[in-house]
Coordinates of C-alpha atoms in Angstrom, one line a residue:
X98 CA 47.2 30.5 4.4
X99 CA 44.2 29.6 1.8
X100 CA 41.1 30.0 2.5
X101 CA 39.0 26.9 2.5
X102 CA 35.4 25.2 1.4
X103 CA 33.6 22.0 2.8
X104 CA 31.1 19.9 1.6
X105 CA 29.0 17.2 3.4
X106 CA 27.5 14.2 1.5
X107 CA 24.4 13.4 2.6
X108 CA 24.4 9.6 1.5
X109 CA 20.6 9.5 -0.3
X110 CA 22.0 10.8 -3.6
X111 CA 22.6 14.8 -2.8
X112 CA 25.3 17.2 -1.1
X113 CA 25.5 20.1 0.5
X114 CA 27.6 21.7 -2.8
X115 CA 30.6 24.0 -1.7
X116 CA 30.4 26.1 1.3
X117 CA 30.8 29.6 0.9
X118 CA 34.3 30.4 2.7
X119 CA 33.7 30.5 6.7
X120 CA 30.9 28.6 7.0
X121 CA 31.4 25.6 8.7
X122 CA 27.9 23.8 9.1
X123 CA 25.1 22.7 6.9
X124 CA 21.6 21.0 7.5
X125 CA 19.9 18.3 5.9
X126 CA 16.2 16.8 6.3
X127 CA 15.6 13.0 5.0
X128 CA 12.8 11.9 3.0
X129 CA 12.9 8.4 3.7
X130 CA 13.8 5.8 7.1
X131 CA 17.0 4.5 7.1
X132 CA 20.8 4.5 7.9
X133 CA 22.6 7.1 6.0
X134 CA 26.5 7.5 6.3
X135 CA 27.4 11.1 6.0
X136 CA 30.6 12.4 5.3
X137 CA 32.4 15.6 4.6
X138 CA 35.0 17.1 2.6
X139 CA 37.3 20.5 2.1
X140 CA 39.4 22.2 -0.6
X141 CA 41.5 24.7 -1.0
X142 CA 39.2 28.0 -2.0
X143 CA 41.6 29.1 -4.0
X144 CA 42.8 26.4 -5.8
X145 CA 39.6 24.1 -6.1
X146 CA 41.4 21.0 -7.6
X147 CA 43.1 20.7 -4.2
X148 CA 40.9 18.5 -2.4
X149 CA 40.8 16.4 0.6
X150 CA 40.0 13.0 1.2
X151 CA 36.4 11.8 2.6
X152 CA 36.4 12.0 6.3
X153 CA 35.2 9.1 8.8
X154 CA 31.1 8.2 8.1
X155 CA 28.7 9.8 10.9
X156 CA 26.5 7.4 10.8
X157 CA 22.6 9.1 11.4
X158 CA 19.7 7.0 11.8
X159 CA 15.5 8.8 10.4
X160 CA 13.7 6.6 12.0
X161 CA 9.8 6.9 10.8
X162 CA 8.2 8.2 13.9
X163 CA 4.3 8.7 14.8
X164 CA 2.3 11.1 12.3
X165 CA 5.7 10.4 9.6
X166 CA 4.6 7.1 8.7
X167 CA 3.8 6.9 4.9
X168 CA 0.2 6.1 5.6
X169 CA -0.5 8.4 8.4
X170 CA -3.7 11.0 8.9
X171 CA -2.3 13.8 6.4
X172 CA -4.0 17.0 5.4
X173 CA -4.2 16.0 1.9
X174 CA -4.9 12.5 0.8
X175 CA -5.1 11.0 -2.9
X176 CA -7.7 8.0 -4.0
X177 CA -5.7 7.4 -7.2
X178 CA -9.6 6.5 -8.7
X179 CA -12.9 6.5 -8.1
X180 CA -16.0 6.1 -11.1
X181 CA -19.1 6.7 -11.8
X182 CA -20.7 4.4 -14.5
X183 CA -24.1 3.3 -15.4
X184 CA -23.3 0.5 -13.1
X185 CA -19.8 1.3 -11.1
X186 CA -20.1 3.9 -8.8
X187 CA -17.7 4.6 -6.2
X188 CA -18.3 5.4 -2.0
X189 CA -16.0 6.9 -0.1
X190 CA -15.5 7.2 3.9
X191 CA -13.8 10.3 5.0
X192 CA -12.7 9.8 8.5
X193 CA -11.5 13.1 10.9
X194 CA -8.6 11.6 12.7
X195 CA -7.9 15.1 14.6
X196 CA -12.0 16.7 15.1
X197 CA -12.8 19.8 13.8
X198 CA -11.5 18.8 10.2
X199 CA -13.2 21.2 7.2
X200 CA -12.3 19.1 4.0
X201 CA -12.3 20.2 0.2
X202 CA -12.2 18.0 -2.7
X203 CA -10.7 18.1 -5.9
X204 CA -11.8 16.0 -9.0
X205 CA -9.2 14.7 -11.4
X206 CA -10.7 13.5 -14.7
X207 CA -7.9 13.2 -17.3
X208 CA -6.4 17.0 -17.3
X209 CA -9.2 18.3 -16.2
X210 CA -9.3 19.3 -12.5
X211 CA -12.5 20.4 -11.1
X212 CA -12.7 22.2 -7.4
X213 CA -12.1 22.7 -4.8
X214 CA -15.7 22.2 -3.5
X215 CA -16.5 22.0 0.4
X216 CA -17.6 18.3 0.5
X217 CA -17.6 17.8 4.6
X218 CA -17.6 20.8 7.0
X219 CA -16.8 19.1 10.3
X220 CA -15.9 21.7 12.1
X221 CA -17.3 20.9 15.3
X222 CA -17.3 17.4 14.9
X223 CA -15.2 14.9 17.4
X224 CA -11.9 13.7 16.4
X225 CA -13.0 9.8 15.1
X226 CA -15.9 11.0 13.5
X227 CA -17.0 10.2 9.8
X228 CA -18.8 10.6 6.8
X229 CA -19.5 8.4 4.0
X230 CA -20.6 9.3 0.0
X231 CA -22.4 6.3 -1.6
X232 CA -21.4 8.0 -4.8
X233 CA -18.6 10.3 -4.1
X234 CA -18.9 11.5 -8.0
X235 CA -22.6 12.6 -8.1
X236 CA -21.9 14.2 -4.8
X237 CA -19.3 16.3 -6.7
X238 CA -21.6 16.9 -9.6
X239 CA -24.1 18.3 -7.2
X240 CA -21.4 20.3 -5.6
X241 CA -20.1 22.4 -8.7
X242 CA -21.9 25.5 -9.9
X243 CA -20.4 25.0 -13.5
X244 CA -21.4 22.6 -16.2
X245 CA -19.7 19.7 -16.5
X246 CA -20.4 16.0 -17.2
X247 CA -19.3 13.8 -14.3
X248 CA -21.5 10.6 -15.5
X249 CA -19.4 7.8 -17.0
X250 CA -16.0 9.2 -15.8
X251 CA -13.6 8.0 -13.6
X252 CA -10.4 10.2 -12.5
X253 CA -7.9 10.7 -8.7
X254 CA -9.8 12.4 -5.8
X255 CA -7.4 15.1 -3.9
X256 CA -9.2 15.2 0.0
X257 CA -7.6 18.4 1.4
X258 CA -8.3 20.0 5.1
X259 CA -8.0 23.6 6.2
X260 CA -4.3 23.3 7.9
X261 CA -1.5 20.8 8.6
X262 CA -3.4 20.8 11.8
X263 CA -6.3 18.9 10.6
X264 CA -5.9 15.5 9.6
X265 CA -8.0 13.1 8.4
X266 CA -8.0 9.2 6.2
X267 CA -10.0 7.9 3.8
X268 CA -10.6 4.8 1.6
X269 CA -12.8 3.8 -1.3
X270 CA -15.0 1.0 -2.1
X271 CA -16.2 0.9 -6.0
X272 CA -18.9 -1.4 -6.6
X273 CA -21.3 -3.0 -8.8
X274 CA -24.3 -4.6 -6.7
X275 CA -22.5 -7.6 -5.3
X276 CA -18.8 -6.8 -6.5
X277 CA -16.6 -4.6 -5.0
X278 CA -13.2 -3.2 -4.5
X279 CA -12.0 -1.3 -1.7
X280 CA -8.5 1.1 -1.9
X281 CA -6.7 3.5 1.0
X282 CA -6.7 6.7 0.2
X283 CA -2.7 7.7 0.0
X284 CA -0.6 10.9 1.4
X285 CA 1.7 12.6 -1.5
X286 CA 4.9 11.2 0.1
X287 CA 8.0 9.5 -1.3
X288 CA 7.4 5.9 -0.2
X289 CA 3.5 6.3 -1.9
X290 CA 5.0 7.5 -5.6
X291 CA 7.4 6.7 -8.2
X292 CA 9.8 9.7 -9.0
X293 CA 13.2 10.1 -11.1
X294 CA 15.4 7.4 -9.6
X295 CA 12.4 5.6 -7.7
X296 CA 10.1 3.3 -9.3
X297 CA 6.9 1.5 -8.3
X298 CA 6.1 -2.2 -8.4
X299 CA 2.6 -3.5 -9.2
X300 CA 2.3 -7.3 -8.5
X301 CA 0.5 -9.7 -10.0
X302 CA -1.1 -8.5 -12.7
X303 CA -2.9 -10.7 -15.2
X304 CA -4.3 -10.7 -18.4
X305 CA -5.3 -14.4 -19.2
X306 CA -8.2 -16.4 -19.7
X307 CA -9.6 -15.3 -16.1
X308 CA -8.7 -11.6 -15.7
X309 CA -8.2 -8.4 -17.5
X310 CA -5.9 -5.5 -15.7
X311 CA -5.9 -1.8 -15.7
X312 CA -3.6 0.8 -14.2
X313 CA -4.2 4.3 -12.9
X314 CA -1.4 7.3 -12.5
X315 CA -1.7 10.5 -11.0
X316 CA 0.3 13.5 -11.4
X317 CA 0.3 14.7 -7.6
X318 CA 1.9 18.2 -8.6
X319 CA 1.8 21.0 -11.1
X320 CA 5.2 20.1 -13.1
X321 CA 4.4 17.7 -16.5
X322 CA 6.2 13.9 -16.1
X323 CA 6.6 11.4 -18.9
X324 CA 6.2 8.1 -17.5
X325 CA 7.3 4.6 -18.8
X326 CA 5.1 1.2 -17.5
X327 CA 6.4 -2.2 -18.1
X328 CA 5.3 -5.7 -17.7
X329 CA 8.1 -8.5 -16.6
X330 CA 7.4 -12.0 -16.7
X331 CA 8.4 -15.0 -14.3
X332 CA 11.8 -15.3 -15.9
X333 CA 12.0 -11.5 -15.5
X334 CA 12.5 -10.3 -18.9
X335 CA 10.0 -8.1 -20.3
X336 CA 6.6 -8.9 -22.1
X337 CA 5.9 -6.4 -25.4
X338 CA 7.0 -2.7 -25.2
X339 CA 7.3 -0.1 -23.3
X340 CA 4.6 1.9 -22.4
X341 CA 4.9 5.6 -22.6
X342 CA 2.4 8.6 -20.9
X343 CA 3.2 11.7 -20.6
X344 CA 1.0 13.4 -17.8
X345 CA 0.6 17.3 -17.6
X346 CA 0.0 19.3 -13.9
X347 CA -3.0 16.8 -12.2
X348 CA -3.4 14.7 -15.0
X349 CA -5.0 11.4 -14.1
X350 CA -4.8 8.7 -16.8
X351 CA -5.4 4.8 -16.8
X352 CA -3.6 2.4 -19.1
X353 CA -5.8 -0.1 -20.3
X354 CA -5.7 -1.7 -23.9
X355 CA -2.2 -1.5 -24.2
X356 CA -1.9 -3.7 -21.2
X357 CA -4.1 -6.2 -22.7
X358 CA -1.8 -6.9 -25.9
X359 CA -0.2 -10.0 -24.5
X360 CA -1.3 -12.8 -22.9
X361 CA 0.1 -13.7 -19.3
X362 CA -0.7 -14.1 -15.8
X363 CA 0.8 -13.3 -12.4
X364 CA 3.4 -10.6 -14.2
X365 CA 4.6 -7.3 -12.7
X366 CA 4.2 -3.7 -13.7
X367 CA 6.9 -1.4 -13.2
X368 CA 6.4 2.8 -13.1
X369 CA 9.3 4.6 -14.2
X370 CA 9.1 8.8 -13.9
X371 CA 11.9 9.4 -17.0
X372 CA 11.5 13.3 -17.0
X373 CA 10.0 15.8 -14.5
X374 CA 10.8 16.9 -11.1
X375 CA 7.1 15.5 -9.8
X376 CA 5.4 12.5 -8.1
X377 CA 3.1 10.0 -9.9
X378 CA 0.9 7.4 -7.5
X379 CA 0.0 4.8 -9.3
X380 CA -2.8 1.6 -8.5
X381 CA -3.2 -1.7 -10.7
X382 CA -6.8 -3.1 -11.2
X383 CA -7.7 -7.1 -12.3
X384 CA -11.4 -7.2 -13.2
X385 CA -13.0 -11.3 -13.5
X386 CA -13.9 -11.7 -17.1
X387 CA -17.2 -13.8 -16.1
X388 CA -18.3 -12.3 -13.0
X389 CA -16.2 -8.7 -13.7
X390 CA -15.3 -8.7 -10.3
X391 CA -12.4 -6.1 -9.3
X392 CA -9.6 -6.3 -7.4
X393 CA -7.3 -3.8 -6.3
X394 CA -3.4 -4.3 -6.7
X395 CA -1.5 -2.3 -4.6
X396 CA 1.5 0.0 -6.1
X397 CA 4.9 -1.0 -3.7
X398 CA 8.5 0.3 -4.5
X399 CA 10.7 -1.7 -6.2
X400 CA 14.0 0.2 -4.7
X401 CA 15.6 1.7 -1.5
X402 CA 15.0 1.6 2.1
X403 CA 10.6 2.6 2.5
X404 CA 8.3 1.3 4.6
X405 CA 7.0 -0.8 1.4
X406 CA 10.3 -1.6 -0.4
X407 CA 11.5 -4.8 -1.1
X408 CA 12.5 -6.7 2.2
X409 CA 13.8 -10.0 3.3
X410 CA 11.3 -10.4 5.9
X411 CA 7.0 -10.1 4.5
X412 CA 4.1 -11.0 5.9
X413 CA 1.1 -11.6 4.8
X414 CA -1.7 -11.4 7.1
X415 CA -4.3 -14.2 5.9
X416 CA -3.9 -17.0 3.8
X417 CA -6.7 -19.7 3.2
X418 CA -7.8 -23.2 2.3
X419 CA -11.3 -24.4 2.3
X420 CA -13.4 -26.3 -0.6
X421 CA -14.1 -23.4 -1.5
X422 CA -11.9 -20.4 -1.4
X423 CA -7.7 -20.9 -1.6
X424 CA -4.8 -18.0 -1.8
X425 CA -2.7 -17.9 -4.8
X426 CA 1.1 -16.1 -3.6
X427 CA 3.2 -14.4 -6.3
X428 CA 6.9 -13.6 -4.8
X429 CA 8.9 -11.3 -7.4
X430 CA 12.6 -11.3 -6.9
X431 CA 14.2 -7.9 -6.3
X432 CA 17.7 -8.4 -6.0
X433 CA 18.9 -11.8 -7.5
X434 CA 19.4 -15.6 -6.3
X435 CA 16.9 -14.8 -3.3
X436 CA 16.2 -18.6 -1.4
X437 CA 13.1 -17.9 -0.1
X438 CA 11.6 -19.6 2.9
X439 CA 8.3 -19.9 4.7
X440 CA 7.1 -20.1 8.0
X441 CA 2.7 -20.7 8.3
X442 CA 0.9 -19.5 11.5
X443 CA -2.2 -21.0 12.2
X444 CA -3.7 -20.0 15.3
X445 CA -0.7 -20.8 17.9
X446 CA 0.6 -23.8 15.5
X447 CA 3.5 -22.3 14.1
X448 CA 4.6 -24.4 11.0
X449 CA 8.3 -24.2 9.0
X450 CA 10.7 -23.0 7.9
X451 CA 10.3 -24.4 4.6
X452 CA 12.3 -23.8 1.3
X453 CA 9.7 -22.4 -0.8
X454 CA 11.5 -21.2 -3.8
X455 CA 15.3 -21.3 -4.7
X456 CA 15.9 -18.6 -7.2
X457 CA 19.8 -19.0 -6.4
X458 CA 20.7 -19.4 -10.0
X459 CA 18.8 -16.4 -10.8
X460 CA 21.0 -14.0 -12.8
X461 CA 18.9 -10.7 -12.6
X462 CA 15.8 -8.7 -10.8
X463 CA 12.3 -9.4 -11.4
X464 CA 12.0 -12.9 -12.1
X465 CA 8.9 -14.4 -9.7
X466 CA 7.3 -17.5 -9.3
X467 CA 3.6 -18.1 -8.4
X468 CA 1.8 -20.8 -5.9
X469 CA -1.7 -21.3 -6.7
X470 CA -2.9 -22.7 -3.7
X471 CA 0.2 -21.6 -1.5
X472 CA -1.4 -24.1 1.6
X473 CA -1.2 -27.3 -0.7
X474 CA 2.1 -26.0 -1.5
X475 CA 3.5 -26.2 1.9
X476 CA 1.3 -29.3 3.2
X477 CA 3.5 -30.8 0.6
X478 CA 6.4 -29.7 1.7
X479 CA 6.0 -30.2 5.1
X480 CA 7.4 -33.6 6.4
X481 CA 5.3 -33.9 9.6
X482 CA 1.4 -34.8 9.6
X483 CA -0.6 -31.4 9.9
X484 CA -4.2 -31.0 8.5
X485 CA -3.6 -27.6 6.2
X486 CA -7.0 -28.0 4.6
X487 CA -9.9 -25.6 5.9
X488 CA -7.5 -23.4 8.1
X489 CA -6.3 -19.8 7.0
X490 CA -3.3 -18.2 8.5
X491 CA -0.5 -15.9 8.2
X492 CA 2.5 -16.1 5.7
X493 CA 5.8 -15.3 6.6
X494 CA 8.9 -15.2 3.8
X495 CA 12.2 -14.6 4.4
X496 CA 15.3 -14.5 2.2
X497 CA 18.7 -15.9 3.5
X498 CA 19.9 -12.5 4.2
X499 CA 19.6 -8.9 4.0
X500 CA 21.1 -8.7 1.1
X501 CA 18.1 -10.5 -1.0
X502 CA 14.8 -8.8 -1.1
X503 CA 12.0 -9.8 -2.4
X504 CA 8.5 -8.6 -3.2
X505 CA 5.0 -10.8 -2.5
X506 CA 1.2 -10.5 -3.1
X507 CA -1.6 -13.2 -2.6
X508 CA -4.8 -13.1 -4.2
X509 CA -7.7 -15.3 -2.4
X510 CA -10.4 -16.2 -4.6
X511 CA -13.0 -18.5 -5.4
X512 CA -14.5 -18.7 -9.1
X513 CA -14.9 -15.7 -10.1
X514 CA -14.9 -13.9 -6.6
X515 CA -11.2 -12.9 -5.2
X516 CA -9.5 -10.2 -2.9
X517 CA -6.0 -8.5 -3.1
X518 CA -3.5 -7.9 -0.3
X519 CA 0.5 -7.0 -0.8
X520 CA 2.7 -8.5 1.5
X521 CA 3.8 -6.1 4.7
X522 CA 6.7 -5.5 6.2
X523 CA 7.2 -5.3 9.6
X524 CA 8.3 -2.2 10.9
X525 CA 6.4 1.1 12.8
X526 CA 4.5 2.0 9.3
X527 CA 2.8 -1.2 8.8
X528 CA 2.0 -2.4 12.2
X529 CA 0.4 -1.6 15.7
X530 CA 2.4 -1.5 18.9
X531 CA 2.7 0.4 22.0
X532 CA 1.9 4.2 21.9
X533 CA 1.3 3.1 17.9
X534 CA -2.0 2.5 17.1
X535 CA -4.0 1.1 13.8
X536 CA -7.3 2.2 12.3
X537 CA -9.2 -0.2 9.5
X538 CA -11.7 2.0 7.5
X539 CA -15.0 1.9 5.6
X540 CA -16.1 -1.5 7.5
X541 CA -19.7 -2.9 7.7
X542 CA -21.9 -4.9 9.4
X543 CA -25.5 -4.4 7.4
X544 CA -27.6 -6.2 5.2
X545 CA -24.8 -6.1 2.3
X546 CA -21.5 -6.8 4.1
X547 CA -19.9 -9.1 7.4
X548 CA -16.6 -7.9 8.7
X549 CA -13.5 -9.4 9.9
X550 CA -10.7 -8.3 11.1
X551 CA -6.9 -10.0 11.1
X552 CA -4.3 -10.0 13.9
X553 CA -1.4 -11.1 13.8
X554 CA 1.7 -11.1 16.8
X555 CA 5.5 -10.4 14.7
X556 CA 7.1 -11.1 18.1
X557 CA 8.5 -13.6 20.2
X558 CA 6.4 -12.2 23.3
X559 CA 2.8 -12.2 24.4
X560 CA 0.7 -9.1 23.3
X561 CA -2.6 -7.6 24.5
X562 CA -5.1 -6.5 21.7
X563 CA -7.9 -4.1 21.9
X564 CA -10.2 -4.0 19.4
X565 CA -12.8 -1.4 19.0
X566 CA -15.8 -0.2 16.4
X567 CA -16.1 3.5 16.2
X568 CA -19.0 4.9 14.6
X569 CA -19.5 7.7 12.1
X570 CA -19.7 10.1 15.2
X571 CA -16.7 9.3 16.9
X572 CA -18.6 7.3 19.3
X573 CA -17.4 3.3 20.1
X574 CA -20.5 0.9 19.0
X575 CA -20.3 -2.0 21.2
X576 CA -18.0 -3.3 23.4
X577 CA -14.5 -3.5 22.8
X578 CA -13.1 -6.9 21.5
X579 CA -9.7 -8.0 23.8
X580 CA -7.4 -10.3 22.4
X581 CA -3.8 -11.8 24.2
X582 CA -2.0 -13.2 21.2
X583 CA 1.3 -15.8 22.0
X584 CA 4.2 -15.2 20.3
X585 CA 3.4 -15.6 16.2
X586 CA 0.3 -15.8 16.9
X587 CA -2.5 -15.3 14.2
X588 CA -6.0 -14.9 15.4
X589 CA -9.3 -13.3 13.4
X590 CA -12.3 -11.4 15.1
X591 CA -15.3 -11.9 13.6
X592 CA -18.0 -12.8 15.6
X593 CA -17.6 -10.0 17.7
X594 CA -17.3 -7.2 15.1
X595 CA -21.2 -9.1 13.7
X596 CA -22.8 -8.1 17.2
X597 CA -24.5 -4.6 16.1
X598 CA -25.6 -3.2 12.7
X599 CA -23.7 -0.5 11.8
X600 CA -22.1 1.1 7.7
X601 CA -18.8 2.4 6.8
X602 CA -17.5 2.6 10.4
X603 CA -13.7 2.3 11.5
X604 CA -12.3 -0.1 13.3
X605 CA -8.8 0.5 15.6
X606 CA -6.5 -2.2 16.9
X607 CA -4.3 -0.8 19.9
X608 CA -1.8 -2.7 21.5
X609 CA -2.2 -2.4 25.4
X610 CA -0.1 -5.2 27.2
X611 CA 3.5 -5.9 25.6
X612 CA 6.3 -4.6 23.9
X613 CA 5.9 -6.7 20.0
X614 CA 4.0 -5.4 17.2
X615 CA 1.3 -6.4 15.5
X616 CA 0.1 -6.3 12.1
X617 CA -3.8 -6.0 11.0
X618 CA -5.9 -6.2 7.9
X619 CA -9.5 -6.3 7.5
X620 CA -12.1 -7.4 5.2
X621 CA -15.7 -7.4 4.3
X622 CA -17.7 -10.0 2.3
X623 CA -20.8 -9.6 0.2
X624 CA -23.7 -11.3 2.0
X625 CA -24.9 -12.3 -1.3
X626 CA -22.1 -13.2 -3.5
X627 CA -19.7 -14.0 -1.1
X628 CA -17.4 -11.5 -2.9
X629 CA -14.5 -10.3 -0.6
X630 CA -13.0 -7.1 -0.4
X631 CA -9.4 -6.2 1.6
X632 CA -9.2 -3.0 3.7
X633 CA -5.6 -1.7 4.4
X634 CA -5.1 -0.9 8.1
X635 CA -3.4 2.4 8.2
X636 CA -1.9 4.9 11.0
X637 CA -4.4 6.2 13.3
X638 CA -2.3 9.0 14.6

């Protein structure tokens, strides 16, 4: 005749706590994709140590739907850093995904936060419209009444619109003349930031002969966080001490010189949030030490079930070989004694599997192993006679099962020129598909840059591509560009994107005939270096 008290487990880590007596439901919202097994329990309200067992799982499925994705239009969007220098200066491209966007900007320079100012009233602008800021940190300058010194500073860039309503994207390109590197502007979300119990992965980071690194973190919210950053070696064990920040409300901070203590190359960075309730984004930077070229690194997570956690399926969109450019892959074991193999698509010539790596003695996470020409590599290991040299194509790695996950990044470079790109997986986030479609900011076709643009078919089926150039007033320039990709097919557009002269337009790949998915990345080059930068495709709705 007791009274008695339920409680559901959610399965992500929380519960529901005891019921007050005679209630008999409870609601839950999921921060992340995945499966999560809920279950319940009751007790006796009046004596509490009388408990039943767990009940059968209900098994409940978040799957991440259109405008959930982690790098969808948002109404508030984070570059984790943009500078002004005496030589760096940084342009962004603010693209209005929705029309009628009105967007403020704040300015995150160690703890001091200055805005919001009204950077880009669009208000009667067309959705796909945009607006570019050769040097987003003078235009700031300009923009506040008070006195302030924005020369030779660098900090985070919060991009905020009037309403949930409004959403836009953005990216950056920071560059020196010639040299460049380009970043995605990201939306304060779980699967973007490293938390209590959620970490961040930077890949291969260097600081050898060839490269120096950097990494930036951002306090997204008003609660103070201490932080701790780590580098790991190939054999995963880690290289000189822990790093330790501790970053007050909208603090913005970069860890330089203490990253630069030891020597190695191709290690990863780890973020750790060890106190505070908050989010922290976080970016890692490689700079050439004879050209000072930059390259972005791209923050992943190292845990759990996100759209860029660990998997044991990645892609990576391009790969090359020529005489003079080649793609160095790092693959960083997440789990342990991962056997990793590879397929290479080339065009329609679909080449593999090959073993690639056999880290099945491997006791613990975060050992990796590096490739530094990753198409010599598997020319070596492939028994049959193919010509790998002077082709580029996509990368697929998979792990024997889902149990195994790994982590990948490839830089391409030549000299002392070299792009960034982490490896994707494939699922609705990452990928284009139909009723899913993918936009590629801040691409040129002037007298400093040449674009190109990456496709590349995850299915078994036929697909139908549209590709089309959108201009800074929502208008297409051109025609569109159609491709019909076979199964695993890797194709790049170039030609077509180099027809008309246009700056810092956006580009949107749409999937028209088929039912696969297909994943996208773009890229500029420097007409007069050669230098290449990477541009993230991201969620266009």
């Amino acid at each position: 005749g007791h009274d008695v008290q339920y409680l559901f487990d959610w399965d992500d880590g929380s519960d529901s706590g005891w019921l007050a007596v005679g209630t008999t439901t409870a609601s839950h919202s999921w921060s992340a994709a995945g499966t999560y097994d809920v279950r319940a329990k009751a007790r006796c309200a009046t004596h509490t140590d009388v408990e039943s067992a767990w009940s059968e799982t209900l098994e409940v499925i978040i799957s991440e739907g259109g405008g959930d994705h982690y790098n969808s239009p948002a109404s508030r969007l984070i570059l984790t850093e943009v500078n002004w220098s005496s030589t760096w200066q940084s342009q962004v491209q603010v693209t209005d995904v929705t029309g009628g966007s009105v967007v403020q900007v704040y300015y995150n320079t160690g703890t001091d936060r200055r805005g919001p100012f009204s950077l880009w009233n669009n208000g009667t602008g067309a959705a796909g419209s945009s607006v570019s800021f050769a040097n987003i940190v003078s235009t700031i300058d300009s923009l506040d009444p008070d006195p302030f010194a924005y020369g030779s500073t660098n900090g985070a860039l919060e991009l905020i619109t009037q309403d949930e309503s409004h959403l836009i994207q953005a990216a950056v390109r920071t560059y020196n003349g010639g040299n460049s590197r380009t970043f995605p502007a990201l939306t304060d979300c779980v699967t973007n930031t490293a938390a209590l119990s959620r970490e961040l992965v930077i890949p291969n980071l260097s600081n050898d002969a060839d490269y120096r690194p950097s990494v930036a973190l951002f306090n997204t919210g008003t609660c103070s966080m201490t932080l701790e950053v780590k580098i790991w070696g190939s054999d995963g064990t880690q290289i000189g001490s822990t790093m330790t920040r501790t970053l007050a409300g909208y603090e913005m901070s970069v860890l330089a010189s203490e990253l630069r203590q030891d020597t190695y190359s191709n290690a990863t960075v780890t973020v750790d949030v060890t106190s505070g309730t908050g989010r922290v984004l976080a970016s890692g930077q490689t700079a050439h030490r004879t050209s000072s070229d930059p390259a972005a690194h791209v923050a992943v997570q190292g845990l759990g079930s996100f759209a860029n956690s660990p998997g044991d399926h990645l892609v990576l969109t391009e790969v090359n070989w020529s005489s003079s450019w080649q793609s160095q892959v790092q693959i960083t074991e997440m789990t342990s004694g991962s056997v990793v193999q590879v397929y290479y698509n080339t065009g329609t010539n679909r080449r593999g599997p090959f073993t690639l790596w056999d880290n099945s003695m491997a006791a613990s996470w975060g050992s990796s192993v590096s490739f530094s020409n990753i198409l010599a590599t598997i020319d070596a290991l492939d028994p049959d006679p193919f010509t790998y040299g002077s082709t580029n194509g996509s990368l697929e790695l998979l792990t024997q099962d889902g149990s195994h996950r790994i982590q990948a990044a490839v830089r391409t470079y030549n000299g002392g020129y070299s792009r960034t790109f982490p490896a994707l997986g494939v699922n609705a986030a990452n990928t284009a598909g139909p009723g899913r479609k993918m936009m590629i900011p801040n691409l040129s076709n002037d007298a400093d840059y040449r674009p190109s643009v990456v496709l590349f078919n995850t299915g078994s089926g036929s697909v139908t591509v549209a590709v089309k150039i959108i201009g800074s007033n929502g208008a297409q320039i051109g025609t569109t560009t159609t491709r019909t990709l076979a199964a695993h097919e890797m194709s790049v557009v170039a030609s077509e994107l180099r027809q008309d002269t246009y700056s810092n337009a956006t580009v949107t790949v749409e999937v028209t005939v088929g039912s696969d998915s297909v994943l996208a990345s773009g890229q500029t080059a420097h007409r007069m270096t050669g230098d290449p930068a990477a541009h993230l495709a991201v969620q266009a709705e």
